[in-house]
Coordinates of C-alpha atoms and ligand atoms in Angstrom, one line a residue:
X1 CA 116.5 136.1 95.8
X2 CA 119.1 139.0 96.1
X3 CA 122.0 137.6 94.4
X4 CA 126.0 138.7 95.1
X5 CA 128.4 139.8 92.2
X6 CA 130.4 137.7 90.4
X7 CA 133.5 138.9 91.6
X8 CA 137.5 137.9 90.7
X9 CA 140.3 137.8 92.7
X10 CA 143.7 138.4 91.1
X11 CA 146.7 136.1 91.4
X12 CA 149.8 138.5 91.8
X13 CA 153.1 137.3 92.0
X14 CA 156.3 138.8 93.0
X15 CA 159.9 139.0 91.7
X16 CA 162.6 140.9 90.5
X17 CA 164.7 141.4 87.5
X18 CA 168.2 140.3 89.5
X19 CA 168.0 136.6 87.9
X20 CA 167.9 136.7 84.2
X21 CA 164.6 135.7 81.8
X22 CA 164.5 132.0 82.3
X23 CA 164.3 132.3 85.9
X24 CA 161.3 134.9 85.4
X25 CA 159.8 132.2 82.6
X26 CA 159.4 129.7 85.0
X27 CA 158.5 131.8 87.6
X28 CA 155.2 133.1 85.1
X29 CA 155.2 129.1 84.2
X30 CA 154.6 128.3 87.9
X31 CA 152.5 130.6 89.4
X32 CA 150.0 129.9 86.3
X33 CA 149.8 126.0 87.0
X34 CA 149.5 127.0 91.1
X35 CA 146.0 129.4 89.5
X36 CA 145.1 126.6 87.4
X37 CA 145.1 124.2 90.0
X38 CA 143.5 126.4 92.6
X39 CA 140.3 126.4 90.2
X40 CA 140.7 123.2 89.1
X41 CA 140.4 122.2 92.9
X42 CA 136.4 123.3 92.9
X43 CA 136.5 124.8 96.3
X44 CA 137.2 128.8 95.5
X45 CA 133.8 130.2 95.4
X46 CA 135.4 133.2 92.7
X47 CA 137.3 132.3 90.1
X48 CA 140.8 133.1 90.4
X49 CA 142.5 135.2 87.6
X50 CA 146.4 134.7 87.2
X51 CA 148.4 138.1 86.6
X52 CA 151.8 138.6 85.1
X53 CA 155.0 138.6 87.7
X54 CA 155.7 141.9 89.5
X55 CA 159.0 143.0 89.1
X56 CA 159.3 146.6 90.0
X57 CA 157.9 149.5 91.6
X58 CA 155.6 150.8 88.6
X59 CA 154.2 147.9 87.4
X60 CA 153.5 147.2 91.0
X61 CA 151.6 150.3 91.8
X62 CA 149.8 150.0 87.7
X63 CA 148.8 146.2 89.3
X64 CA 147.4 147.3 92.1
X65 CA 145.5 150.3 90.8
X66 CA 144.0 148.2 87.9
X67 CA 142.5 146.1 90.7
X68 CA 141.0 149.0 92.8
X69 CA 140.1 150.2 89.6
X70 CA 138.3 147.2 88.0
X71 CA 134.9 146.7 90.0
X72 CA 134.8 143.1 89.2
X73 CA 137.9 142.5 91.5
X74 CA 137.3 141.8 95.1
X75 CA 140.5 141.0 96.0
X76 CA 144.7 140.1 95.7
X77 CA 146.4 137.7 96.5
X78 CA 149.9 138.3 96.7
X79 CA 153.0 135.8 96.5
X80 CA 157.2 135.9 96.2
X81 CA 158.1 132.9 94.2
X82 CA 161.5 134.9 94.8
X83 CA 162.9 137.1 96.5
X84 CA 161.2 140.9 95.7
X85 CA 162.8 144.0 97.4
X86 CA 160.0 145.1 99.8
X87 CA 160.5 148.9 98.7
X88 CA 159.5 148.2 95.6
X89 CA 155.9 147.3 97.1
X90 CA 155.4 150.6 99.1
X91 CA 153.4 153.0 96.7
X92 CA 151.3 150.2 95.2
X93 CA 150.4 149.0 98.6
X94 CA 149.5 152.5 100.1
X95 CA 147.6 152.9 96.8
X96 CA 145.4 149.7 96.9
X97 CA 142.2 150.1 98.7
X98 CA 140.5 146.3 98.5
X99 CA 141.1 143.4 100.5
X100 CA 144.3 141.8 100.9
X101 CA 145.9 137.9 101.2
X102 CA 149.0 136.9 101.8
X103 CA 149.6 133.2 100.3
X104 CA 153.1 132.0 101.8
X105 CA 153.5 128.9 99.6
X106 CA 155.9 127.3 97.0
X107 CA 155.7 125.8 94.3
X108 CA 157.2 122.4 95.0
X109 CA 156.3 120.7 98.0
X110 CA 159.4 118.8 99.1
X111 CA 162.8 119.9 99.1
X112 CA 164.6 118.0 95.2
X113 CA 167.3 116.5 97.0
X114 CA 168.9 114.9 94.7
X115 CA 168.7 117.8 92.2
X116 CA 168.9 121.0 94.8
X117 CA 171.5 123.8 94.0
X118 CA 171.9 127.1 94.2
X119 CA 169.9 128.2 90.8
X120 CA 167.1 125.9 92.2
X121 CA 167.9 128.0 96.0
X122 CA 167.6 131.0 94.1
X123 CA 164.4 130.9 92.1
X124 CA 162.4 128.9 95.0
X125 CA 162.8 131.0 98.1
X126 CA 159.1 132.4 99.3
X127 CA 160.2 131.8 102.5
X128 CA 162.7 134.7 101.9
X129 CA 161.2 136.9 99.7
X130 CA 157.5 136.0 101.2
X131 CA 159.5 137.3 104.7
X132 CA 160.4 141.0 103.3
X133 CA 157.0 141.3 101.5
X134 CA 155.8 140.5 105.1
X135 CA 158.0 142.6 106.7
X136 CA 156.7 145.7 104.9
X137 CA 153.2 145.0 105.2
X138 CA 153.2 144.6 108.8
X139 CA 155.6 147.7 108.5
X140 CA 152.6 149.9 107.0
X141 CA 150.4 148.5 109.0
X142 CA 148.0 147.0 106.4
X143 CA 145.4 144.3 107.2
X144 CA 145.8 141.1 105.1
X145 CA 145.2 137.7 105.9
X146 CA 148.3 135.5 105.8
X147 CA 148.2 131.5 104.7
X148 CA 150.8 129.7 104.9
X149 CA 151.3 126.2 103.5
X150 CA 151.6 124.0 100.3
X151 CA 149.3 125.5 97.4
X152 CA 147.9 122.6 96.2
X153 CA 146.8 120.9 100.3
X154 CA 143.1 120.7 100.7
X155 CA 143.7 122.8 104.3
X156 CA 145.4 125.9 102.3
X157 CA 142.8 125.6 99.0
X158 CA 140.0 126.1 102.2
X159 CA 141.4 128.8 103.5
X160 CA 142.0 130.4 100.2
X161 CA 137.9 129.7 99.8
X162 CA 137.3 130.6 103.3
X163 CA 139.4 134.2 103.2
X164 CA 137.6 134.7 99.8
X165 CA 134.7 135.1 101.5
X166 CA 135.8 137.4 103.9
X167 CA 136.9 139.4 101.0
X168 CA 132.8 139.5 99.5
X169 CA 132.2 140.4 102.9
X170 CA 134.0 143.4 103.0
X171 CA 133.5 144.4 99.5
X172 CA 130.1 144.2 99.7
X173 CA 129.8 146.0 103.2
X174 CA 129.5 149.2 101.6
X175 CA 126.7 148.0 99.2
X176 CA 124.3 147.0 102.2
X177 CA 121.0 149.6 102.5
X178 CA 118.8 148.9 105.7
X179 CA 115.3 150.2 105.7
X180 CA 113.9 151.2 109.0
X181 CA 110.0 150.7 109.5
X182 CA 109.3 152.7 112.4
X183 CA 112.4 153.6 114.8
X184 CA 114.0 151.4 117.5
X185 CA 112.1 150.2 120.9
X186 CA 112.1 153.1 123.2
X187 CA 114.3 152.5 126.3
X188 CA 115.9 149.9 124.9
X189 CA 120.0 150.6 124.9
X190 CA 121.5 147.6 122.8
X191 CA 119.5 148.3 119.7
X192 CA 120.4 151.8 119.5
X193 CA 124.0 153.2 117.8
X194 CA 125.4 155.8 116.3
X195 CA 124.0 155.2 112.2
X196 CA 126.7 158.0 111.0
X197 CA 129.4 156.3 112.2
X198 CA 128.2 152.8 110.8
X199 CA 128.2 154.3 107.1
X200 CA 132.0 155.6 108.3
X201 CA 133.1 152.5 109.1
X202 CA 130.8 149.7 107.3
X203 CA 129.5 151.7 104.4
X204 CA 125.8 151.0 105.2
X205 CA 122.9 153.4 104.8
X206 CA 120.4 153.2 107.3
X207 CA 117.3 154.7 106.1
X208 CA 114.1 155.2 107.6
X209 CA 110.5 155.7 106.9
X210 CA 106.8 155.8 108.2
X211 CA 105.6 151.8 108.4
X212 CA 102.5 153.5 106.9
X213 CA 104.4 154.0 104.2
X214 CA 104.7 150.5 103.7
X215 CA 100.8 150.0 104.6
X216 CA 100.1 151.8 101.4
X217 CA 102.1 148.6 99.4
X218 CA 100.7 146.1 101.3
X219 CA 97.6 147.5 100.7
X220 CA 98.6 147.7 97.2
X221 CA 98.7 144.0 96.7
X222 CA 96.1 142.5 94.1
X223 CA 94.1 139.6 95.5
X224 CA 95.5 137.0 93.1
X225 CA 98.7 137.9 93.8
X226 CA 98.0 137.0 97.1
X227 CA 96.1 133.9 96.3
X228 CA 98.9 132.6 94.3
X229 CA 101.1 133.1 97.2
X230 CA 98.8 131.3 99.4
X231 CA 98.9 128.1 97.3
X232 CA 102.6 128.2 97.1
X233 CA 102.6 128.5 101.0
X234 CA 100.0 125.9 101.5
X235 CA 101.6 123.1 99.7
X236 CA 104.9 123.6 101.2
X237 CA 104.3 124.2 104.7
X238 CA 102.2 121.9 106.9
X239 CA 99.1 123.2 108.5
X240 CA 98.5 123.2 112.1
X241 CA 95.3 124.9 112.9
X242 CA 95.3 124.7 116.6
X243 CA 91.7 124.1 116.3
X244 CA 91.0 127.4 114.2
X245 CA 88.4 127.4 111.0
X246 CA 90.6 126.7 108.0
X247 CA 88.6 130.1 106.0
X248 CA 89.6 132.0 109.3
X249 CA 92.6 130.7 108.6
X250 CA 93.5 131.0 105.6
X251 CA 92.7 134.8 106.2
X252 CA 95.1 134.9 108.8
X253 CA 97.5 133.8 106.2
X254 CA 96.6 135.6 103.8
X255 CA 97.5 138.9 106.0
X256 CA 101.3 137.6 106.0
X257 CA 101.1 136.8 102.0
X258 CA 100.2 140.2 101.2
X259 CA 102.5 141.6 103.8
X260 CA 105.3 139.7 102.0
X261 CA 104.6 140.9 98.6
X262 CA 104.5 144.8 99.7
X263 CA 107.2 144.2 101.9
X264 CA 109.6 142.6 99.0
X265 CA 108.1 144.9 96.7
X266 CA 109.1 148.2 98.6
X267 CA 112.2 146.4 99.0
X268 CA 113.0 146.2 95.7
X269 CA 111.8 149.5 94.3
X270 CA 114.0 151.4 97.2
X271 CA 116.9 149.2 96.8
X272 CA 117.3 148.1 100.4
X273 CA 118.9 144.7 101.1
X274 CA 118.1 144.9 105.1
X275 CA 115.0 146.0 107.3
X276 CA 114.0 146.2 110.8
X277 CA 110.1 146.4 111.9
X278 CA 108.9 146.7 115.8
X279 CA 105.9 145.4 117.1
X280 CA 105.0 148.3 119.0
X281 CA 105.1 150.7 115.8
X282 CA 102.8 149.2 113.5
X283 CA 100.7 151.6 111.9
X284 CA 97.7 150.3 109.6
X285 CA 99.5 147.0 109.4
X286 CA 96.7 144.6 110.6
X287 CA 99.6 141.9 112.0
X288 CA 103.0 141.9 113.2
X289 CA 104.8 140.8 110.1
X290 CA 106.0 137.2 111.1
X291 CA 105.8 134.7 108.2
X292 CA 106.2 137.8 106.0
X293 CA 109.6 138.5 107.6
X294 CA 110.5 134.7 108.0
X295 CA 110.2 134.3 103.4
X296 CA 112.0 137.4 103.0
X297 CA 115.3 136.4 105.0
X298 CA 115.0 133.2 103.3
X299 CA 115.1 135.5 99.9
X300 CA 118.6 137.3 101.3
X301 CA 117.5 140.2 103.4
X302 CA 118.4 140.6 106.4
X303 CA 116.2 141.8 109.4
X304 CA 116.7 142.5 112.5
X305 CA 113.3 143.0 115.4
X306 CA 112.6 145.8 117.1
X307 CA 114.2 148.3 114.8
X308 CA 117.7 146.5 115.4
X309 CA 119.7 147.9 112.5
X310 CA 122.4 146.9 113.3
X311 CA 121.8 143.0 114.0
X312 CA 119.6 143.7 110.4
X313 CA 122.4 145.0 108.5
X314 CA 125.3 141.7 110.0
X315 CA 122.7 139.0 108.9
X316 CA 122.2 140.5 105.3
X317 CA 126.1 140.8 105.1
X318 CA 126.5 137.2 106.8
X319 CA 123.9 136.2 104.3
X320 CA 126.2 137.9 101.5
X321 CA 129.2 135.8 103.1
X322 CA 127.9 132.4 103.3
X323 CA 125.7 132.5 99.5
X324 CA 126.7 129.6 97.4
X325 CA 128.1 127.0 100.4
X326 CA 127.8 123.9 98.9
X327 CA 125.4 122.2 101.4
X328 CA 124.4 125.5 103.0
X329 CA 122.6 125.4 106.6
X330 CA 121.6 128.4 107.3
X331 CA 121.8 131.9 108.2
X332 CA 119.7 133.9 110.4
X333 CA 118.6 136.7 112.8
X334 CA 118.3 134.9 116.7
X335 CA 117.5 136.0 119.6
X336 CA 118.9 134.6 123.4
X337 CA 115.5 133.4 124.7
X338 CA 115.3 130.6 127.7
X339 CA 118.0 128.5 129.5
X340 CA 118.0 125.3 130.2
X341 CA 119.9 124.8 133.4
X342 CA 119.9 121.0 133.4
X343 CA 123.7 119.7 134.2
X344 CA 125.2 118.4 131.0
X345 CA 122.4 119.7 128.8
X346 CA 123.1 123.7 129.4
X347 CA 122.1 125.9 126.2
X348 CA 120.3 128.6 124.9
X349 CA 116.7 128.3 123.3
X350 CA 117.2 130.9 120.7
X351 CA 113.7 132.2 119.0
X352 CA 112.0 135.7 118.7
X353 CA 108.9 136.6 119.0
X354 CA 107.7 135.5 115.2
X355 CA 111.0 136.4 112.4
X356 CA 113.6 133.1 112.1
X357 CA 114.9 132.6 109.3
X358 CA 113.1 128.9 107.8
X359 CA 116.9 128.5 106.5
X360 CA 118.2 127.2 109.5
X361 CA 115.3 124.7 109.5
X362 CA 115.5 121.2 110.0
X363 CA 112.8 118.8 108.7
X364 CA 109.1 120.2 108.6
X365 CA 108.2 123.9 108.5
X366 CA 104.3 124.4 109.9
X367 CA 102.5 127.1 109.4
X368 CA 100.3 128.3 112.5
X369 CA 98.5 131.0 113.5
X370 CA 98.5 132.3 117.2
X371 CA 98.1 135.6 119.7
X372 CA 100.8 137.5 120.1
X373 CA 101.5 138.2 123.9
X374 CA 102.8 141.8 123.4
X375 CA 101.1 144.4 120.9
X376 CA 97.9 145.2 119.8
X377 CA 96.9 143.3 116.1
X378 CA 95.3 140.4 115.0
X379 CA 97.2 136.9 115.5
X380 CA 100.0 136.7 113.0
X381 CA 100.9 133.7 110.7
X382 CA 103.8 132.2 111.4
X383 CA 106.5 129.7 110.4
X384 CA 107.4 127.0 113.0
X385 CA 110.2 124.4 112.9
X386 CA 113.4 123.3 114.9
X387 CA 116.9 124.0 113.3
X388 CA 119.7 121.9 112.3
X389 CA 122.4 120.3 114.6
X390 CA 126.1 121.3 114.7
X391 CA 128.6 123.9 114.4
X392 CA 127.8 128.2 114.1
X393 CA 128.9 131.0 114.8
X394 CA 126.8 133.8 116.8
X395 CA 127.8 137.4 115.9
X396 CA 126.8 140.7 118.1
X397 CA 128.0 144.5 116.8
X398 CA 127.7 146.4 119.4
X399 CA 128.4 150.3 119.8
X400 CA 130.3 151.0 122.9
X401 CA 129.4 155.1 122.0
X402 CA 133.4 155.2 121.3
X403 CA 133.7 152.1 118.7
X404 CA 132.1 149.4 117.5
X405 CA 132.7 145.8 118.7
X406 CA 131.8 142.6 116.9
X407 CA 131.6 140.0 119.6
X408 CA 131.6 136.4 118.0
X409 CA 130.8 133.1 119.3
X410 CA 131.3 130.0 118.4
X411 CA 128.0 127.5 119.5
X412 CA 127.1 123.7 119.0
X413 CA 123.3 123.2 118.3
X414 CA 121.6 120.4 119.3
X415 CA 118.2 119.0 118.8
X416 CA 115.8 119.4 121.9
X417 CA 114.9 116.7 124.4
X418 CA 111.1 116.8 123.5
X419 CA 109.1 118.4 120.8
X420 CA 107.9 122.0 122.1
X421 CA 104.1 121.6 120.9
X422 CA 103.1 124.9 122.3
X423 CA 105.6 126.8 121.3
X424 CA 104.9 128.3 118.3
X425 CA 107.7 129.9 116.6
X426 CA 111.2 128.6 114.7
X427 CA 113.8 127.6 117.4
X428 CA 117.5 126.7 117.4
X429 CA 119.4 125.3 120.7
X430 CA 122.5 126.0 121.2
X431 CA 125.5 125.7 123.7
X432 CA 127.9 128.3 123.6
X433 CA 131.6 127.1 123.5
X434 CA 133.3 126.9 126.1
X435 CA 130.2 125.5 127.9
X436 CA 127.5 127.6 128.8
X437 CA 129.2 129.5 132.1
X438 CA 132.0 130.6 130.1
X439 CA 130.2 131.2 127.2
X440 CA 127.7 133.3 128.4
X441 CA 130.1 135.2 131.7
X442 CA 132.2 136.4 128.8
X443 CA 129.3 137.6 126.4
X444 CA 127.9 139.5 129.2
X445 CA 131.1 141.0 130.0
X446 CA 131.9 142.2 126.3
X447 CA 128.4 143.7 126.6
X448 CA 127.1 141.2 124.2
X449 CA 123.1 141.8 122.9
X450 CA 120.3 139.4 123.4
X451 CA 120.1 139.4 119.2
X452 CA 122.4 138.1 117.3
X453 CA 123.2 137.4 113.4
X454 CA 124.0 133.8 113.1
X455 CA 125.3 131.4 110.7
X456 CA 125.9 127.6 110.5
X457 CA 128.5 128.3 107.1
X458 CA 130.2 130.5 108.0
X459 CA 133.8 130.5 111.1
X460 CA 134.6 132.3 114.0
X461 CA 138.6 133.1 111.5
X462 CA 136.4 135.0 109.3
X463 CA 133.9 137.2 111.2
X464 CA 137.1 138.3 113.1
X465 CA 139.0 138.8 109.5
X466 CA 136.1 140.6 108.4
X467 CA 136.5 142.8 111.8
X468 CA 140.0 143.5 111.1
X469 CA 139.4 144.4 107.9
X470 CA 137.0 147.0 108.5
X471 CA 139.4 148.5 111.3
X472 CA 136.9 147.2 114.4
X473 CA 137.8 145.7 117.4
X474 CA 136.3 141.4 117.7
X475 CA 136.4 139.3 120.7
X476 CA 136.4 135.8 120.4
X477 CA 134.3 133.5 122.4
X478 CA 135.6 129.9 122.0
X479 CA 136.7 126.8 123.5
X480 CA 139.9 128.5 123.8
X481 CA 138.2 131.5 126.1
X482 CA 139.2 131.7 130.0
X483 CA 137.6 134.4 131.5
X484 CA 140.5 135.8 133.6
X485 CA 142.4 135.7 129.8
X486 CA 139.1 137.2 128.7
X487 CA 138.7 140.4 131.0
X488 CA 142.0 141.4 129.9
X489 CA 141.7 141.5 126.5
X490 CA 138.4 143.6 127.1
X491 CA 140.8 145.9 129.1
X492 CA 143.7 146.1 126.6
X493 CA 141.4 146.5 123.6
X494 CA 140.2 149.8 125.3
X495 CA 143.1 151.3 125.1
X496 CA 143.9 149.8 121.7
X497 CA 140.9 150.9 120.3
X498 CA 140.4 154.3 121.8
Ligands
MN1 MN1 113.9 141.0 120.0

């Protein structure tokens, strides 16, 4: 399993000197019971680390250096218990280089009013001083997400958890390594981009190599490596043979469990964290990689078909996002397959032609082995199953040759009328917010690819934050979309993000 960082995120609070030591005691006093009670509330998936009150230009620029600085920090969060002159802020914020929040809060929750005076005024006003800390931000033009509410409410503690997130996402952007086996699908436009520009902006490294020089790890692979990995598949996966000789079989299998080994082991010993295969570029690889692909998404990586680098690089860095959600659904590479037309039951199967990730599965995963209908090899072993019901969010980057867009959409799966028995691949069904005509008008008219990265833990508020952060331009497909509302945001965004 790849695993993240342990990351931090600091607790920074703002002040000034203007209102004597005990004003600044209980100010320290506050703002550490507000970081106690954020961890105590179990929801922050880093740990929050409470730093002393900032009260003047040098120790604010020292703060925020120490945090660029210290590679366990992904983060600040920033707060004026009081009022803090925003000038004071300026070098330290053009200084800092990691992600940025904005936690308007106070400290009590209702207004003393019985005990309420001026000295109480005074040494409680974020919404002053959280107002010229604003101002300057927005002033400089810095992106930071902005939450605004009573510290210790469930809705603000999610957000905190939910923008924290966002934060590993962006943190860890620059970490991601994608191994190309083989190049992308000739002819095909949606799956191509400009890779130089992707390090620019996202940080990743998009390498590629010879599938043969896979072939020689696969081939690598002892045989009780492989029969140990056969057992492990054969007791957790149900067998449908379709009628095929369980020895022929288990060879077919066996193809995929080798595959998987080499595969991870390349991986590993090249550092790469995403890959992309095509089936028309397969070398001395005896199958299309299918149940081999399927076990190493499930491990973390991310993958995308065809040589689609960039759908392989968002769903290892929405698999980076969504690690350690309590009650986790799933995360994986789709791809818009088959409509259903039928009034009131509109969706999208979603499948590809082997490689979904068993994450998103829901109930029984079988293990089959069937032709291929494009490509030349041997049938591939596969993993089979329907996906979980409810809320996700489908994510497309797309290069328009003069930016990048992250198109994201927020879908409801549902469970199928009837079983698909001769359909042999994993499957999700979903129905794009707003319904299906919207939903789909609008991703055609962004320019929207037929593969997408998709997550049931992670939200449509952070793909976009994780957008803004990295300086791209996101369109939103939601139940708020309308499509005349839609086709001009496409056509101000052009010019915004020329
Ligand atoms: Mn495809």
């Amino acid at each position: 399993m790849l695993k993240n960082k342990a990351y931090k995120i600091w607790f920074c609070t703002g002040s000034q000197d203007l209102y004597g030591d005990e004003c600044l005691r209980k100010v320290a006093e506050h703002s550490k019971k507000m970081v106690e009670g954020l961890n105590a509330s179990g929801k922050l998936p880093f740990e929050l680390v409470w730093r002393p009150t900032l009260i003047s230009q040098a120790s604010i620029r020292a703060e925020f250096n120490a945090a660029n600085n210290d590679p366990e920090v992904a983060g600040v969060i920033t707060w004026m218990h009081t009022f803090s002159p925003a000038k004071m802020w300026i070098l330290g914020l053009q200084e800092y280089k990691k992600p940025l929040c904005h936690l308007h809060t106070q400290f009590n929750e209702e207004i003393p009013y019985d005990e309420i005076d001026m000295d109480f005024m005074n040494e409680n006003q974020s919404a002053h001083g959280d107002r010229e800390y604003g101002h300057i931000v927005s002033r400089m033009g810095i992106e930071r997400k902005v939450i605004v509410g009573h510290w210790a409410s469930e809705r603000v503690q999610d957000s905190i958890a939910s923008w924290m997130r966002t934060a590993l996402g962006l943190m860890e952007s620059s970490h991601i390594r994608v191994c190309r086996f083989g190049d992308n699908m000739n002819n095909v436009a949606v799956t191509e981009g400009d890779k130089v520009e992707a390090q620019i902006k996202f940080g990743w490294e998009i390498d590629h190599y010879n599938v043969n020089d896979l072939v020689e790890y696969v081939n690598a692979v002892s045989e009780g490596d492989v029969n140990a990995l056969l057992d492990e598949y054969y007791s957790k996966y149900k067998i449908i043979d379709d009628g095929r000789d369980a020895a022929e079989f288990r060879k077919h299998v066996a193809v995929q469990a080798k595959q998987e080994i080499g595969m991870e082991k390349f991986l590993v010993d090249n550092d790469y964290h995403a890959f992309v295969t095509h089936f028309g570029m397969l070398g001395g690889l005896q199958q299309l990689p299918g149940l081999a692909v399927q076990r190493l998404m499930e491990k973390g990586y991310g993958f995308g078909g065809e040589g689609d680098w960039k759908t392989a690089a968002m769903v290892r860095l929405m698999k980076i996002m969504a690690e350690g959600t309590k009650d986790a659904k799933g995360t994986s590479f789709m791809e818009d397959y088959t409509y259903n037309l039928v009034p009131g039951k509109e969706g999208i199967l979603q499948a590809h032609m082997l490689e979904v990730c068993p994450t998103v599965a829901d109930g029984d995963i079988s293990m089959r082995v069937c032709p291929l209908s494009m490509g030349n090899r041997e049938d591939p072993a596969r993993l089979v199953f329907t996906s979980k019901v409810g809320k996700g969010v489908a994510t497309s980057l797309i290069d328009l040759g003069n930016r990048f867009r992250l198109i994201v959409n927020a879908v409801e799966c549902k469970k199928n009328d009837k079983p698909m028995p001769k359909l042999p691949v994993g499957t999700a069904f979903w129905t794009p917010e707003p319904n299906l005509e919207v939903g789909a008008e609008a991703w055609i008219l962004a320019g929207g690819a037929h593969h997408t990265a998709f997550s049931y833990d992670l939200t449509v508020d952070q793909m976009v934050d994780w957008a803004a952060g990295m300086g791209i331009e996101s369109v939103v497909i939601d139940k708020d979309t309308t499509i005349r509302n839609f086709k001009n945001e496409l056509r101000w965004n052009s010019i915004a993000f020329k």
